[in-house]
Short mmCIF file of N, CA and C in Angstrom, two decimals:
data_model
loop_
_atom_site.label_atom_id
_atom_site.label_comp_id
_atom_site.label_asym_id
_atom_site.label_seq_id
_atom_site.Cartn_x
_atom_site.Cartn_y
_atom_site.Cartn_z
N UNK A 1 2.15 32.58 7.11
CA UNK A 1 1.35 32.81 5.92
C UNK A 1 0.74 31.49 5.48
N UNK A 2 -0.52 31.30 5.80
CA UNK A 2 -1.14 30.01 5.52
C UNK A 2 -1.95 30.07 4.24
N UNK A 3 -1.32 29.67 3.14
CA UNK A 3 -2.01 29.64 1.85
C UNK A 3 -2.84 28.37 1.81
N UNK A 4 -4.04 28.47 1.26
CA UNK A 4 -4.84 27.27 1.15
C UNK A 4 -4.46 26.51 -0.11
N UNK A 5 -3.77 25.39 0.08
CA UNK A 5 -3.28 24.62 -1.06
C UNK A 5 -4.19 23.43 -1.34
N UNK A 6 -5.17 23.21 -0.45
CA UNK A 6 -6.06 22.07 -0.61
C UNK A 6 -5.78 21.01 0.43
N UNK A 7 -6.54 19.91 0.34
CA UNK A 7 -6.41 18.82 1.30
C UNK A 7 -6.28 17.50 0.55
N UNK A 8 -5.64 16.56 1.22
CA UNK A 8 -5.47 15.23 0.65
C UNK A 8 -6.01 14.21 1.63
N UNK A 9 -6.84 13.29 1.12
CA UNK A 9 -7.32 12.22 1.99
C UNK A 9 -6.61 10.93 1.62
N UNK A 10 -6.02 10.29 2.64
CA UNK A 10 -5.41 8.99 2.40
C UNK A 10 -5.59 8.12 3.63
N UNK A 11 -5.51 6.82 3.41
CA UNK A 11 -5.59 5.93 4.56
C UNK A 11 -4.26 5.22 4.74
N UNK A 12 -3.96 4.90 5.99
CA UNK A 12 -2.75 4.18 6.33
C UNK A 12 -3.16 2.86 6.95
N UNK A 13 -2.42 1.82 6.62
CA UNK A 13 -2.70 0.51 7.19
C UNK A 13 -1.38 -0.24 7.34
N UNK A 14 -1.15 -0.80 8.52
CA UNK A 14 0.10 -1.53 8.73
C UNK A 14 -0.19 -2.96 9.15
N UNK A 15 0.46 -3.90 8.46
CA UNK A 15 0.36 -5.32 8.81
C UNK A 15 1.68 -5.74 9.42
N UNK A 16 1.74 -5.77 10.75
CA UNK A 16 3.03 -6.06 11.40
C UNK A 16 3.56 -7.45 11.04
N UNK A 17 2.67 -8.45 10.94
CA UNK A 17 3.14 -9.80 10.68
C UNK A 17 3.82 -9.89 9.31
N UNK A 18 3.26 -9.19 8.32
CA UNK A 18 3.84 -9.24 6.97
C UNK A 18 4.88 -8.12 6.78
N UNK A 19 4.91 -7.17 7.71
CA UNK A 19 5.82 -6.03 7.55
C UNK A 19 5.43 -5.18 6.36
N UNK A 20 4.10 -4.99 6.16
CA UNK A 20 3.62 -4.25 5.00
C UNK A 20 2.92 -2.97 5.42
N UNK A 21 3.37 -1.86 4.88
CA UNK A 21 2.75 -0.56 5.13
C UNK A 21 2.03 -0.14 3.85
N UNK A 22 0.71 0.03 3.95
CA UNK A 22 -0.06 0.43 2.77
C UNK A 22 -0.61 1.83 2.97
N UNK A 23 -0.34 2.69 2.01
CA UNK A 23 -0.97 4.01 2.02
C UNK A 23 -1.87 4.04 0.79
N UNK A 24 -3.16 4.29 1.02
CA UNK A 24 -4.09 4.40 -0.09
C UNK A 24 -4.42 5.86 -0.29
N UNK A 25 -4.01 6.38 -1.44
CA UNK A 25 -4.32 7.77 -1.78
C UNK A 25 -5.76 7.77 -2.28
N UNK A 26 -6.66 8.38 -1.51
CA UNK A 26 -8.07 8.32 -1.84
C UNK A 26 -8.46 9.46 -2.77
N UNK A 27 -8.35 10.69 -2.29
CA UNK A 27 -8.70 11.82 -3.15
C UNK A 27 -8.14 13.11 -2.58
N UNK A 28 -8.22 14.16 -3.38
CA UNK A 28 -7.81 15.48 -2.92
C UNK A 28 -8.95 16.44 -3.22
N UNK A 29 -8.98 17.57 -2.50
CA UNK A 29 -10.03 18.55 -2.76
C UNK A 29 -9.44 19.96 -2.70
N UNK A 30 -10.04 20.85 -3.47
CA UNK A 30 -9.67 22.27 -3.46
C UNK A 30 -8.19 22.51 -3.68
N UNK A 31 -7.60 21.75 -4.59
CA UNK A 31 -6.18 21.96 -4.85
C UNK A 31 -5.97 23.35 -5.45
N UNK A 32 -4.79 23.89 -5.22
CA UNK A 32 -4.46 25.19 -5.78
C UNK A 32 -4.25 25.02 -7.29
N UNK A 33 -4.84 25.90 -8.08
CA UNK A 33 -4.68 25.82 -9.53
C UNK A 33 -3.25 26.21 -9.91
N UNK A 34 -2.59 25.38 -10.70
CA UNK A 34 -1.20 25.64 -11.06
C UNK A 34 -1.08 26.06 -12.52
N UNK A 35 -2.09 25.75 -13.34
CA UNK A 35 -1.99 26.05 -14.77
C UNK A 35 -2.76 27.33 -15.09
N UNK A 36 -2.43 27.95 -16.21
CA UNK A 36 -3.11 29.18 -16.61
C UNK A 36 -4.60 28.93 -16.84
N UNK A 37 -4.94 27.67 -17.14
CA UNK A 37 -6.34 27.34 -17.39
C UNK A 37 -7.16 27.34 -16.10
N UNK A 38 -6.49 27.50 -14.95
CA UNK A 38 -7.22 27.50 -13.69
C UNK A 38 -7.43 26.10 -13.15
N UNK A 39 -6.77 25.11 -13.74
CA UNK A 39 -6.85 23.75 -13.20
C UNK A 39 -5.43 23.23 -13.01
N UNK A 40 -5.33 21.96 -12.69
CA UNK A 40 -4.03 21.32 -12.54
C UNK A 40 -4.14 19.90 -13.06
N UNK A 41 -3.00 19.25 -13.24
CA UNK A 41 -2.96 17.84 -13.60
C UNK A 41 -2.26 17.10 -12.47
N UNK A 42 -2.98 16.89 -11.36
CA UNK A 42 -2.29 16.44 -10.17
C UNK A 42 -1.99 14.93 -10.14
N UNK A 43 -0.84 14.60 -9.55
CA UNK A 43 -0.55 13.23 -9.16
C UNK A 43 0.09 13.30 -7.78
N UNK A 44 0.19 12.17 -7.11
CA UNK A 44 0.70 12.17 -5.74
C UNK A 44 1.96 11.32 -5.69
N UNK A 45 2.99 11.88 -5.10
CA UNK A 45 4.26 11.17 -4.98
C UNK A 45 4.50 10.85 -3.50
N UNK A 46 4.72 9.59 -3.20
CA UNK A 46 4.92 9.18 -1.81
C UNK A 46 6.35 8.68 -1.65
N UNK A 47 7.08 9.27 -0.71
CA UNK A 47 8.45 8.82 -0.45
C UNK A 47 8.53 8.18 0.92
N UNK A 48 9.19 7.03 0.96
CA UNK A 48 9.43 6.34 2.23
C UNK A 48 10.77 6.85 2.76
N UNK A 49 10.72 7.54 3.90
CA UNK A 49 11.91 8.18 4.45
C UNK A 49 12.37 7.46 5.71
N UNK A 50 13.69 7.35 5.86
CA UNK A 50 14.23 6.81 7.10
C UNK A 50 15.38 7.71 7.51
N UNK A 51 15.24 8.36 8.66
CA UNK A 51 16.25 9.29 9.17
C UNK A 51 16.71 10.27 8.08
N UNK A 52 15.73 10.85 7.39
CA UNK A 52 16.06 11.89 6.42
C UNK A 52 16.52 11.37 5.06
N UNK A 53 16.69 10.06 4.92
CA UNK A 53 17.09 9.50 3.63
C UNK A 53 15.87 8.90 2.94
N UNK A 54 15.80 9.08 1.62
CA UNK A 54 14.67 8.51 0.89
C UNK A 54 15.03 7.08 0.49
N UNK A 55 14.23 6.12 0.98
CA UNK A 55 14.50 4.72 0.66
C UNK A 55 13.81 4.30 -0.63
N UNK A 56 12.54 4.71 -0.76
CA UNK A 56 11.77 4.32 -1.94
C UNK A 56 10.80 5.43 -2.26
N UNK A 57 10.39 5.50 -3.52
CA UNK A 57 9.31 6.42 -3.85
C UNK A 57 8.39 5.77 -4.88
N UNK A 58 7.12 6.13 -4.76
CA UNK A 58 6.13 5.61 -5.69
C UNK A 58 5.19 6.77 -6.01
N UNK A 59 4.50 6.66 -7.16
CA UNK A 59 3.52 7.71 -7.43
C UNK A 59 2.24 7.15 -8.04
N UNK A 60 1.20 7.96 -7.92
CA UNK A 60 -0.11 7.57 -8.46
C UNK A 60 -0.16 7.95 -9.94
N UNK A 61 -1.26 7.64 -10.58
CA UNK A 61 -1.47 8.12 -11.94
C UNK A 61 -1.76 9.62 -11.89
N UNK A 62 -1.68 10.26 -13.05
CA UNK A 62 -1.96 11.70 -13.14
C UNK A 62 -3.42 11.88 -13.53
N UNK A 63 -4.13 12.75 -12.81
CA UNK A 63 -5.52 13.06 -13.15
C UNK A 63 -5.52 14.38 -13.90
N UNK A 64 -6.10 14.36 -15.09
CA UNK A 64 -6.05 15.54 -15.96
C UNK A 64 -7.07 16.60 -15.58
N UNK A 65 -6.59 17.87 -15.58
CA UNK A 65 -7.52 18.99 -15.57
C UNK A 65 -8.53 19.01 -14.42
N UNK A 66 -8.07 18.82 -13.20
CA UNK A 66 -9.00 18.83 -12.07
C UNK A 66 -8.32 19.35 -10.82
N UNK A 67 -9.13 19.94 -9.95
CA UNK A 67 -8.62 20.39 -8.65
C UNK A 67 -9.17 19.49 -7.54
N UNK A 68 -10.00 18.51 -7.94
CA UNK A 68 -10.57 17.57 -6.96
C UNK A 68 -10.43 16.13 -7.47
N UNK A 69 -9.18 15.68 -7.62
CA UNK A 69 -8.95 14.36 -8.21
C UNK A 69 -9.35 13.22 -7.26
N UNK A 70 -9.80 12.11 -7.84
CA UNK A 70 -10.08 10.90 -7.07
C UNK A 70 -9.13 9.83 -7.57
N UNK A 71 -8.37 9.23 -6.65
CA UNK A 71 -7.36 8.24 -7.05
C UNK A 71 -7.73 6.81 -6.65
N UNK A 72 -8.01 6.63 -5.36
CA UNK A 72 -8.22 5.28 -4.83
C UNK A 72 -7.10 4.33 -5.27
N UNK A 73 -5.86 4.76 -5.07
CA UNK A 73 -4.72 3.94 -5.46
C UNK A 73 -3.90 3.58 -4.22
N UNK A 74 -3.63 2.29 -4.09
CA UNK A 74 -2.87 1.82 -2.93
C UNK A 74 -1.40 1.71 -3.29
N UNK A 75 -0.55 2.16 -2.38
CA UNK A 75 0.89 2.07 -2.55
C UNK A 75 1.42 1.28 -1.36
N UNK A 76 2.18 0.23 -1.64
CA UNK A 76 2.62 -0.66 -0.56
C UNK A 76 4.13 -0.59 -0.41
N UNK A 77 4.58 -0.45 0.84
CA UNK A 77 6.01 -0.48 1.14
C UNK A 77 6.28 -1.63 2.10
N UNK A 78 7.44 -2.26 1.96
CA UNK A 78 7.84 -3.29 2.93
C UNK A 78 8.58 -2.61 4.06
N UNK A 79 8.00 -2.66 5.26
CA UNK A 79 8.65 -2.06 6.42
C UNK A 79 8.59 -3.08 7.56
N UNK A 80 9.73 -3.70 7.89
CA UNK A 80 9.71 -4.65 8.99
C UNK A 80 9.34 -3.96 10.31
N UNK A 81 8.64 -4.69 11.21
CA UNK A 81 8.16 -4.09 12.47
C UNK A 81 9.28 -3.41 13.26
N UNK A 82 10.51 -3.94 13.19
CA UNK A 82 11.58 -3.31 13.99
C UNK A 82 12.01 -1.96 13.43
N UNK A 83 11.64 -1.66 12.16
CA UNK A 83 12.03 -0.33 11.65
C UNK A 83 10.88 0.65 11.54
N UNK A 84 9.65 0.23 11.89
CA UNK A 84 8.50 1.11 11.68
C UNK A 84 8.64 2.42 12.45
N UNK A 85 9.36 2.41 13.57
CA UNK A 85 9.50 3.64 14.36
C UNK A 85 10.45 4.66 13.74
N UNK A 86 11.30 4.21 12.82
CA UNK A 86 12.24 5.16 12.21
C UNK A 86 11.72 5.70 10.87
N UNK A 87 10.53 5.27 10.50
CA UNK A 87 10.03 5.57 9.16
C UNK A 87 9.08 6.79 9.16
N UNK A 88 9.21 7.60 8.12
CA UNK A 88 8.24 8.66 7.85
C UNK A 88 7.80 8.53 6.40
N UNK A 89 6.59 8.97 6.12
CA UNK A 89 6.16 9.06 4.73
C UNK A 89 6.06 10.52 4.37
N UNK A 90 6.69 10.88 3.29
CA UNK A 90 6.61 12.25 2.80
C UNK A 90 5.73 12.21 1.56
N UNK A 91 4.64 12.96 1.59
CA UNK A 91 3.63 12.88 0.54
C UNK A 91 3.54 14.23 -0.15
N UNK A 92 3.76 14.24 -1.46
CA UNK A 92 3.70 15.49 -2.22
C UNK A 92 2.65 15.39 -3.30
N UNK A 93 1.77 16.39 -3.37
CA UNK A 93 0.84 16.48 -4.48
C UNK A 93 1.52 17.35 -5.54
N UNK A 94 1.70 16.77 -6.73
CA UNK A 94 2.47 17.42 -7.78
C UNK A 94 1.54 17.79 -8.94
N UNK A 95 1.93 18.83 -9.65
CA UNK A 95 1.22 19.18 -10.88
C UNK A 95 2.07 18.74 -12.06
N UNK A 96 1.53 17.84 -12.87
CA UNK A 96 2.25 17.34 -14.02
C UNK A 96 2.26 18.38 -15.13
N UNK A 97 3.45 18.65 -15.67
CA UNK A 97 3.55 19.59 -16.78
C UNK A 97 4.24 18.92 -17.94
N UNK A 98 3.63 19.01 -19.11
CA UNK A 98 4.28 18.43 -20.28
C UNK A 98 5.52 19.23 -20.64
N UNK A 99 5.44 20.53 -20.44
CA UNK A 99 6.60 21.38 -20.72
C UNK A 99 7.25 21.75 -19.40
N UNK A 100 8.56 21.81 -19.38
CA UNK A 100 9.23 22.19 -18.13
C UNK A 100 9.13 21.08 -17.11
N UNK A 101 9.23 21.45 -15.83
CA UNK A 101 9.23 20.39 -14.82
C UNK A 101 7.96 20.43 -13.99
N UNK A 102 7.71 19.33 -13.33
CA UNK A 102 6.51 19.22 -12.51
C UNK A 102 6.65 20.07 -11.26
N UNK A 103 5.56 20.74 -10.89
CA UNK A 103 5.63 21.62 -9.73
C UNK A 103 4.93 20.98 -8.54
N UNK A 104 5.45 21.28 -7.36
CA UNK A 104 4.81 20.79 -6.14
C UNK A 104 3.64 21.70 -5.79
N UNK A 105 2.45 21.11 -5.62
CA UNK A 105 1.30 21.91 -5.18
C UNK A 105 1.36 22.05 -3.65
N UNK A 106 1.58 20.94 -2.97
CA UNK A 106 1.69 20.99 -1.51
C UNK A 106 2.16 19.65 -0.99
N UNK A 107 2.58 19.64 0.29
CA UNK A 107 3.12 18.41 0.88
C UNK A 107 2.50 18.14 2.25
N UNK A 108 2.56 16.90 2.67
CA UNK A 108 2.27 16.59 4.07
C UNK A 108 3.11 15.38 4.46
N UNK A 109 3.25 15.19 5.75
CA UNK A 109 4.08 14.10 6.24
C UNK A 109 3.36 13.33 7.32
N UNK A 110 3.60 12.02 7.35
CA UNK A 110 3.11 11.22 8.47
C UNK A 110 4.27 10.39 8.99
N UNK A 111 4.23 10.12 10.29
CA UNK A 111 5.29 9.34 10.91
C UNK A 111 5.57 9.88 12.29
N UNK A 112 6.51 9.25 12.98
CA UNK A 112 6.86 9.67 14.34
C UNK A 112 7.40 11.08 14.41
N UNK A 113 8.11 11.50 13.34
CA UNK A 113 8.73 12.83 13.35
C UNK A 113 7.80 13.90 12.82
N UNK A 114 6.63 13.49 12.34
CA UNK A 114 5.73 14.47 11.73
C UNK A 114 5.09 15.34 12.81
N UNK A 115 4.41 16.40 12.37
CA UNK A 115 3.76 17.30 13.32
C UNK A 115 2.30 16.90 13.50
N UNK A 116 1.75 17.28 14.62
CA UNK A 116 0.34 17.13 15.00
C UNK A 116 -0.42 16.02 14.28
N UNK A 117 -1.22 16.40 13.26
CA UNK A 117 -2.10 15.44 12.60
C UNK A 117 -1.32 14.29 11.97
N UNK A 118 -0.18 14.58 11.37
CA UNK A 118 0.63 13.55 10.74
C UNK A 118 1.10 12.51 11.73
N UNK A 119 1.43 12.97 12.95
CA UNK A 119 1.88 12.04 13.99
C UNK A 119 0.69 11.29 14.58
N UNK A 120 -0.44 12.00 14.77
CA UNK A 120 -1.63 11.35 15.33
C UNK A 120 -2.14 10.24 14.41
N UNK A 121 -2.17 10.53 13.11
CA UNK A 121 -2.65 9.56 12.12
C UNK A 121 -1.77 8.30 12.17
N UNK A 122 -0.45 8.53 12.24
CA UNK A 122 0.53 7.44 12.30
C UNK A 122 0.32 6.59 13.55
N UNK A 123 0.16 7.27 14.69
CA UNK A 123 -0.02 6.53 15.95
C UNK A 123 -1.32 5.76 15.96
N UNK A 124 -2.35 6.34 15.33
CA UNK A 124 -3.63 5.65 15.25
C UNK A 124 -3.49 4.39 14.40
N UNK A 125 -2.73 4.50 13.30
CA UNK A 125 -2.47 3.33 12.46
C UNK A 125 -1.76 2.23 13.25
N UNK A 126 -0.77 2.64 14.06
CA UNK A 126 -0.02 1.65 14.84
C UNK A 126 -0.87 1.03 15.94
N UNK A 127 -1.85 1.80 16.45
CA UNK A 127 -2.72 1.28 17.51
C UNK A 127 -3.73 0.28 16.99
N UNK A 128 -4.09 0.39 15.71
CA UNK A 128 -5.08 -0.51 15.11
C UNK A 128 -4.48 -1.22 13.90
N UNK A 129 -3.59 -2.20 14.15
CA UNK A 129 -2.97 -2.87 13.00
C UNK A 129 -4.03 -3.57 12.15
N UNK A 130 -3.73 -3.69 10.87
CA UNK A 130 -4.59 -4.37 9.88
C UNK A 130 -5.86 -3.60 9.56
N UNK A 131 -6.03 -2.40 10.15
CA UNK A 131 -7.24 -1.65 9.88
C UNK A 131 -6.88 -0.35 9.16
N UNK A 132 -7.43 -0.11 7.96
CA UNK A 132 -7.10 1.15 7.27
C UNK A 132 -7.73 2.34 8.00
N UNK A 133 -6.93 3.34 8.27
CA UNK A 133 -7.38 4.55 8.97
C UNK A 133 -7.25 5.72 7.99
N UNK A 134 -8.38 6.34 7.66
CA UNK A 134 -8.35 7.44 6.67
C UNK A 134 -8.57 8.79 7.34
N UNK A 135 -7.83 9.79 6.88
CA UNK A 135 -7.99 11.17 7.37
C UNK A 135 -7.71 12.15 6.25
N UNK A 136 -8.30 13.33 6.36
CA UNK A 136 -7.92 14.45 5.49
C UNK A 136 -6.69 15.12 6.08
N UNK A 137 -5.75 15.51 5.25
CA UNK A 137 -4.59 16.26 5.70
C UNK A 137 -4.50 17.55 4.87
N UNK A 138 -4.39 18.70 5.53
CA UNK A 138 -4.18 19.93 4.78
C UNK A 138 -2.78 19.92 4.16
N UNK A 139 -2.66 20.43 2.95
CA UNK A 139 -1.35 20.47 2.31
C UNK A 139 -0.60 21.71 2.76
N UNK A 140 0.71 21.56 2.92
CA UNK A 140 1.55 22.68 3.35
C UNK A 140 2.51 23.04 2.24
N UNK A 141 3.06 24.25 2.31
CA UNK A 141 4.04 24.64 1.31
C UNK A 141 5.34 23.89 1.57
N UNK A 142 6.11 23.69 0.53
CA UNK A 142 7.41 23.03 0.68
C UNK A 142 8.34 23.99 1.40
N UNK A 143 9.00 23.49 2.43
CA UNK A 143 9.95 24.33 3.16
C UNK A 143 11.25 24.42 2.37
#
């Protein structure tokens, strides 16, 4: 059952010498409306995962009342070159709610353990160090 939850564009860039992994959340499009008003208040939460454990998490600002938010926000993680192969990024687009709790609109993953596009994007980043590589990723439902 493939629900259209929207797409997220982000770029990945790895600096092996500095051991810095930068993910720049660029924008999202056609997000699924989560509020009764037919819009959402989306923000993006990025978790740095290693063998299923969450090491760090960061998030972008919240964009009010839009299904096509533009962020252009860079999130930097320190990842030494010897651990880059064990790392995955888990990216969730969330809907901010003042009442109750924030809901997940959709997720995607990049890294060695990710599927298809998530793995290709990661490998492309590793093949071209110091160069930001941007792609659209379709959002998936949370398993």
